[in-house]
Amino acid sequence: MNGSDRRRYCRRESALRATATSCDRATTFQCRVQNITAGGAKLTFATAVDLPHEFELEIPQLALNVEARVVWREGEECGVTFIWPQQAGYR
């Protein structure tokens, strides 16, 4: 890991389809996973969206359904960290 890369996990480029769903299930957004690690992902939406701070992310091609938290936003893109069940009590 170089001095400017603070990631804990190895990042893998992807173009996976995903769905972001608000915790109350009232809103869903379709997106693409641009890259993914065991700890999070970079998501791209067709337009800038009002994504909640925490939401459920489903990536069918990986059979993954996990809570996610936004850590940065820029236009149509955002970076999220995954909230794994064993971490849920530490929020």
PDB file of C-alpha atoms in Angstrom:
ATOM      1  CA  MET A   1       0.000   0.000   0.000  1.00  0.00           C
ATOM      2  CA  ASN A   2       1.465   3.400  -0.947  1.00  0.00           C
ATOM      3  CA  GLY A   3       1.257   6.509   1.226  1.00  0.00           C
ATOM      4  CA  SER A   4      -1.805   7.944  -0.565  1.00  0.00           C
ATOM      5  CA  ASP A   5      -3.840   4.716  -0.582  1.00  0.00           C
ATOM      6  CA  ARG A   6      -5.441   4.125   2.822  1.00  0.00           C
ATOM      7  CA  ARG A   7      -7.670   1.210   1.827  1.00  0.00           C
ATOM      8  CA  ARG A   8      -7.684  -1.857   4.056  1.00  0.00           C
ATOM      9  CA  TYR A   9      -8.812  -4.194   1.284  1.00  0.00           C
ATOM     10  CA  CYS A  10      -7.778  -4.855  -2.304  1.00  0.00           C
ATOM     11  CA  ARG A  11     -10.040  -3.042  -4.776  1.00  0.00           C
ATOM     12  CA  ARG A  12     -11.504  -4.874  -7.801  1.00  0.00           C
ATOM     13  CA  GLU A  13     -12.850  -3.021 -10.827  1.00  0.00           C
ATOM     14  CA  SER A  14     -16.346  -4.075 -11.884  1.00  0.00           C
ATOM     15  CA  ALA A  15     -19.451  -3.035 -13.805  1.00  0.00           C
ATOM     16  CA  LEU A  16     -22.017  -4.879 -11.708  1.00  0.00           C
ATOM     17  CA  ARG A  17     -25.643  -3.750 -11.572  1.00  0.00           C
ATOM     18  CA  ALA A  18     -27.001  -2.958  -8.139  1.00  0.00           C
ATOM     19  CA  THR A  19     -30.025  -1.541  -6.345  1.00  0.00           C
ATOM     20  CA  ALA A  20     -29.851   0.877  -3.439  1.00  0.00           C
ATOM     21  CA  THR A  21     -32.995   0.801  -1.272  1.00  0.00           C
ATOM     22  CA  SER A  22     -33.791   3.184   1.576  1.00  0.00           C
ATOM     23  CA  CYS A  23     -34.123   1.552   4.990  1.00  0.00           C
ATOM     24  CA  ASP A  24     -37.878   2.261   5.024  1.00  0.00           C
ATOM     25  CA  ARG A  25     -38.091   0.659   1.534  1.00  0.00           C
ATOM     26  CA  ALA A  26     -39.845   3.784   0.170  1.00  0.00           C
ATOM     27  CA  THR A  27     -37.163   4.637  -2.410  1.00  0.00           C
ATOM     28  CA  THR A  28     -34.957   2.586  -4.707  1.00  0.00           C
ATOM     29  CA  PHE A  29     -32.159   3.652  -7.037  1.00  0.00           C
ATOM     30  CA  GLN A  30     -30.520   1.606  -9.774  1.00  0.00           C
ATOM     31  CA  CYS A  31     -26.745   1.964  -9.987  1.00  0.00           C
ATOM     32  CA  ARG A  32     -23.502   0.385 -11.168  1.00  0.00           C
ATOM     33  CA  VAL A  33     -20.732  -0.842  -8.892  1.00  0.00           C
ATOM     34  CA  GLN A  34     -17.557   0.643 -10.410  1.00  0.00           C
ATOM     35  CA  ASN A  35     -15.239  -1.063  -7.957  1.00  0.00           C
ATOM     36  CA  ILE A  36     -15.663  -3.155  -4.846  1.00  0.00           C
ATOM     37  CA  THR A  37     -13.707  -4.401  -1.846  1.00  0.00           C
ATOM     38  CA  ALA A  38     -14.651  -6.501   1.166  1.00  0.00           C
ATOM     39  CA  GLY A  39     -15.218  -3.214   3.001  1.00  0.00           C
ATOM     40  CA  GLY A  40     -17.135  -1.093   0.501  1.00  0.00           C
ATOM     41  CA  ALA A  41     -17.737   0.046  -3.050  1.00  0.00           C
ATOM     42  CA  LYS A  42     -17.817   2.945  -5.472  1.00  0.00           C
ATOM     43  CA  LEU A  43     -21.294   3.400  -6.966  1.00  0.00           C
ATOM     44  CA  THR A  44     -22.351   5.342 -10.051  1.00  0.00           C
ATOM     45  CA  PHE A  45     -25.923   6.485 -10.718  1.00  0.00           C
ATOM     46  CA  ALA A  46     -27.443   7.717 -14.012  1.00  0.00           C
ATOM     47  CA  THR A  47     -27.928  11.149 -12.409  1.00  0.00           C
ATOM     48  CA  ALA A  48     -27.132  12.715  -9.049  1.00  0.00           C
ATOM     49  CA  VAL A  49     -29.553  11.176  -6.520  1.00  0.00           C
ATOM     50  CA  ASP A  50     -30.642  12.033  -2.995  1.00  0.00           C
ATOM     51  CA  LEU A  51     -29.309   8.797  -1.543  1.00  0.00           C
ATOM     52  CA  PRO A  52     -29.892   8.351   2.204  1.00  0.00           C
ATOM     53  CA  HIS A  53     -26.810   8.222   4.452  1.00  0.00           C
ATOM     54  CA  GLU A  54     -27.535   4.540   5.194  1.00  0.00           C
ATOM     55  CA  PHE A  55     -29.336   2.153   2.871  1.00  0.00           C
ATOM     56  CA  GLU A  56     -29.522  -1.456   1.721  1.00  0.00           C
ATOM     57  CA  LEU A  57     -27.370  -2.401  -1.283  1.00  0.00           C
ATOM     58  CA  GLU A  58     -28.241  -5.439  -3.358  1.00  0.00           C
ATOM     59  CA  ILE A  59     -25.803  -6.818  -5.941  1.00  0.00           C
ATOM     60  CA  PRO A  60     -27.584  -9.832  -7.495  1.00  0.00           C
ATOM     61  CA  GLN A  61     -24.553 -11.084  -9.482  1.00  0.00           C
ATOM     62  CA  LEU A  62     -22.684 -11.529  -6.190  1.00  0.00           C
ATOM     63  CA  ALA A  63     -25.749 -12.711  -4.243  1.00  0.00           C
ATOM     64  CA  LEU A  64     -24.946  -9.812  -1.898  1.00  0.00           C
ATOM     65  CA  ASN A  65     -27.458  -7.867   0.162  1.00  0.00           C
ATOM     66  CA  VAL A  66     -25.788  -5.638   2.751  1.00  0.00           C
ATOM     67  CA  GLU A  67     -26.360  -2.388   4.617  1.00  0.00           C
ATOM     68  CA  ALA A  68     -24.176   0.434   3.350  1.00  0.00           C
ATOM     69  CA  ARG A  69     -23.185   3.890   4.605  1.00  0.00           C
ATOM     70  CA  VAL A  70     -22.175   6.777   2.323  1.00  0.00           C
ATOM     71  CA  VAL A  71     -18.656   8.051   3.079  1.00  0.00           C
ATOM     72  CA  TRP A  72     -18.294  10.459   0.152  1.00  0.00           C
ATOM     73  CA  ARG A  73     -20.405  11.878  -2.708  1.00  0.00           C
ATOM     74  CA  GLU A  74     -19.473  13.662  -5.916  1.00  0.00           C
ATOM     75  CA  GLY A  75     -22.084  14.243  -8.625  1.00  0.00           C
ATOM     76  CA  GLU A  76     -23.398  10.877  -9.828  1.00  0.00           C
ATOM     77  CA  GLU A  77     -20.830   8.895  -7.811  1.00  0.00           C
ATOM     78  CA  CYS A  78     -20.498   7.933  -4.185  1.00  0.00           C
ATOM     79  CA  GLY A  79     -18.288   5.758  -2.038  1.00  0.00           C
ATOM     80  CA  VAL A  80     -19.871   3.491   0.545  1.00  0.00           C
ATOM     81  CA  THR A  81     -18.676   1.326   3.376  1.00  0.00           C
ATOM     82  CA  PHE A  82     -20.437  -1.949   4.101  1.00  0.00           C
ATOM     83  CA  ILE A  83     -22.023  -2.510   7.504  1.00  0.00           C
ATOM     84  CA  TRP A  84     -21.679  -6.234   8.048  1.00  0.00           C
ATOM     85  CA  PRO A  85     -24.059  -7.833  10.611  1.00  0.00           C
ATOM     86  CA  GLN A  86     -21.252  -8.414  13.139  1.00  0.00           C
ATOM     87  CA  GLN A  87     -20.462  -4.654  12.976  1.00  0.00           C
ATOM     88  CA  ALA A  88     -24.061  -3.442  13.376  1.00  0.00           C
ATOM     89  CA  GLY A  89     -23.767  -3.097  17.159  1.00  0.00           C
ATOM     90  CA  TYR A  90     -20.760  -0.792  16.795  1.00  0.00           C
ATOM     91  CA  ARG A  91     -22.501   2.091  14.976  1.00  0.00           C
TER      92      ARG A  91
END
